[in-house]
Protein backbone atom coordinates (compact mmCIF):
# COMPACT_ATOMS: atom_id res chain seq x y z
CA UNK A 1 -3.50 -33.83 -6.09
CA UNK A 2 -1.00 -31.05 -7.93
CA UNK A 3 1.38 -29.32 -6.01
CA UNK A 4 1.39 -26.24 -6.65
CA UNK A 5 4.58 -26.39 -8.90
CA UNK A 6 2.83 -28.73 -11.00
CA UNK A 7 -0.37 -26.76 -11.50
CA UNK A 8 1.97 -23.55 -12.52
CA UNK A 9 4.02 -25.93 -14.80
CA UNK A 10 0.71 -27.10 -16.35
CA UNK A 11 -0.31 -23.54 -17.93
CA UNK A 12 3.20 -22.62 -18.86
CA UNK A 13 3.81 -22.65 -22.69
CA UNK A 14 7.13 -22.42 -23.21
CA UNK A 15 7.37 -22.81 -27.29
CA UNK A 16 10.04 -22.16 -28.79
CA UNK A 17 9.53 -18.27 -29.57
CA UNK A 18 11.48 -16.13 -31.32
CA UNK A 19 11.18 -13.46 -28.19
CA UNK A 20 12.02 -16.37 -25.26
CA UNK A 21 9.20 -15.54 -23.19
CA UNK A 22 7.01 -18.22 -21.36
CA UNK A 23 3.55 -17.87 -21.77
CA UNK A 24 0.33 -18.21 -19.22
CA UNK A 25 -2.32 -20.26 -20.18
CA UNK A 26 -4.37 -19.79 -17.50
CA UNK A 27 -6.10 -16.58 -16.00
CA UNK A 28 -5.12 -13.13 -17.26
CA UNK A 29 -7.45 -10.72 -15.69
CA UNK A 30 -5.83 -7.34 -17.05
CA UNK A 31 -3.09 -9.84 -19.20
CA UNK A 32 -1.54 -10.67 -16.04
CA UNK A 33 -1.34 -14.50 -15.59
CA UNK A 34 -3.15 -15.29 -12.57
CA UNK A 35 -3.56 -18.42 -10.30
CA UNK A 36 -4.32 -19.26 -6.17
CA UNK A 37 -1.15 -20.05 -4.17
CA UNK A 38 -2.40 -21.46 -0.57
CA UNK A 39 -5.62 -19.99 -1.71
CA UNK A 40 -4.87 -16.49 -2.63
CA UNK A 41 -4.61 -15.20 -5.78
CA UNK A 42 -0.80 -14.67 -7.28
CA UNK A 43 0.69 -13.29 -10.01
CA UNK A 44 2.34 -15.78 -12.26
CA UNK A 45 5.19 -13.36 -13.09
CA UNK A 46 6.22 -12.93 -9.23
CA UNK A 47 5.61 -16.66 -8.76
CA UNK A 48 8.03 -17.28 -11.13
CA UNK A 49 10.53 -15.20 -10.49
CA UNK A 50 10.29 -15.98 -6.59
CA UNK A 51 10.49 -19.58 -7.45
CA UNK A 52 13.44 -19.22 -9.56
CA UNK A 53 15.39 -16.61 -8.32
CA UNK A 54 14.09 -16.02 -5.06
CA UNK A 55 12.49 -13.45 -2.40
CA UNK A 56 11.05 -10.19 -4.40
CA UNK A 57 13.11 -7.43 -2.88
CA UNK A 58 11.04 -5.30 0.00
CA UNK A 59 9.20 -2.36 -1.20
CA UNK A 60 9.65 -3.59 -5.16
CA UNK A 61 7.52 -4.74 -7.78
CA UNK A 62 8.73 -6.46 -10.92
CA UNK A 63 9.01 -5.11 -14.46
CA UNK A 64 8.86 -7.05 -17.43
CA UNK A 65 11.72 -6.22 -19.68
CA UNK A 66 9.76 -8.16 -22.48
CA UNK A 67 6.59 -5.92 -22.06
CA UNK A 68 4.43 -9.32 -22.64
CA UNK A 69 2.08 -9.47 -19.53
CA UNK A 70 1.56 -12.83 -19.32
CA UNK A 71 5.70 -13.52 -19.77
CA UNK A 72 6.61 -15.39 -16.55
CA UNK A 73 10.27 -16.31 -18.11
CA UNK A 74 12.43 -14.94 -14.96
CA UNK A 75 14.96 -13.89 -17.19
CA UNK A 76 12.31 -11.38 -18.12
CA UNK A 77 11.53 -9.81 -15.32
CA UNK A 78 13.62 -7.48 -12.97
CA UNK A 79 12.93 -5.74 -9.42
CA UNK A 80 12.43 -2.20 -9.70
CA UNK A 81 10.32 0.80 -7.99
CA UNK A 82 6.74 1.89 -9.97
CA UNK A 83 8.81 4.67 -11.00
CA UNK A 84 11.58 2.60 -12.66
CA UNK A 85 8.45 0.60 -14.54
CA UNK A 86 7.21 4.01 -15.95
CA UNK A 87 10.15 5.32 -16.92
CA UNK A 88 11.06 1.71 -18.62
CA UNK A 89 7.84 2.43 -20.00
CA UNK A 90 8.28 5.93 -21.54
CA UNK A 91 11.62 4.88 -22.84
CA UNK A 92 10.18 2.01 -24.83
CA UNK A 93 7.45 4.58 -26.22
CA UNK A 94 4.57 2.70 -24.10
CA UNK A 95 3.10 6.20 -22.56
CA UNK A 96 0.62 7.46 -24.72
CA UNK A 97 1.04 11.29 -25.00
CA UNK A 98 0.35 14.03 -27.50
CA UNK A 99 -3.30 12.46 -29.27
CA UNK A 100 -2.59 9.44 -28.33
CA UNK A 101 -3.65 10.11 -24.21
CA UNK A 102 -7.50 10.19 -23.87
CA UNK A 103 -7.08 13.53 -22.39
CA UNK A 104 -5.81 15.17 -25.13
CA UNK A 105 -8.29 18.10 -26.50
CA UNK A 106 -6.28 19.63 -29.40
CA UNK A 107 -4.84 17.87 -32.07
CA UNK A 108 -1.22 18.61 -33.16
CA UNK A 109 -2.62 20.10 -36.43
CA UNK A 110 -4.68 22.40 -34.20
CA UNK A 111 -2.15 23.70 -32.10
CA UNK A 112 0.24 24.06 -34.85
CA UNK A 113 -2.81 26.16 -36.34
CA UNK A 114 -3.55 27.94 -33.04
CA UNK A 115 0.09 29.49 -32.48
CA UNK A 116 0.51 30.37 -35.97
CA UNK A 117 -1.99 32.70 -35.29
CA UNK A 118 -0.21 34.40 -32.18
C-alpha cells in the first residue's frame, strides 16, 4: 500500500514547463487538485506547501502567485488573508468588472451615450 507521499507524488507532473509549476493529475473539482489525506479530502496546493515548507499559518489561506489552480509547486504559493488573494487578483487583472461582471446592465458604449446626453 502507498503512503500517502507516494500517492501525491504519483499525480504530480512536474515537466519541464516554461512557467515552473507542478501540475495535478488527479481530481480538480473547481481546478483545485484534490485528493483524501487520512480520509478527508485535501487540497493538493496546501498539501504541498505543508509538506514542504511546513504548518499553513493560523487564520491564512494560500495564494497562488502562478494563478494555475492545479500548481502545487510550493514556490508558488504564499500565505496570505482572502483579502490579500483578491487584491493579488485585481492587480493581475483577474476581477472581471465593467462588461465583463455578469452584473453589468449597460455597456460602456451606452453609458458613454447616456451622459452625453446630460
Amino acid at each position: 500500500m502507498k503512503t500517502t507521499e507516494e500517492r501525491f507524488w504519483s499525480k504530480v507532473d512536474k515537466s519541464d514547463r516554461p512557467d515552473g509549476c507542478w501540475l495535478w493529475t488527479g481530481e480538480k473539482p473547481n481546478g483545485y487538485g484534490t485528493f483524501n489525506v487520512n480520509g478527508k479530502g485535501t487540497f493538493v496546493h496546501r498539501y504541498s506547501y505543508e509538506l514542504h515548507i511546513g504548518p499553513i499559518p493560523q487564520g491564512l489561506i494560500l495564494c497562488h502567485a502562478c494563478d494555475v489552480r492545479n500548481c502545487c509547486n510550493p514556490s508558488h504559493l504564499f500565505p496570505g488573508t482572502r483579502k490579500d488573494n483578491m487584491y493579488d487578483a485585481a492587480l493581475k487583472g483577474r476581477i472581471a468588472h465593467g462588461e465583463r461582471s455578469g452584473l453589468t446592465k449597460l455597456t460602456r458604449e451606452q453609458v458613454v451615450e447616456i451622459r452625453g446626453r446630460f
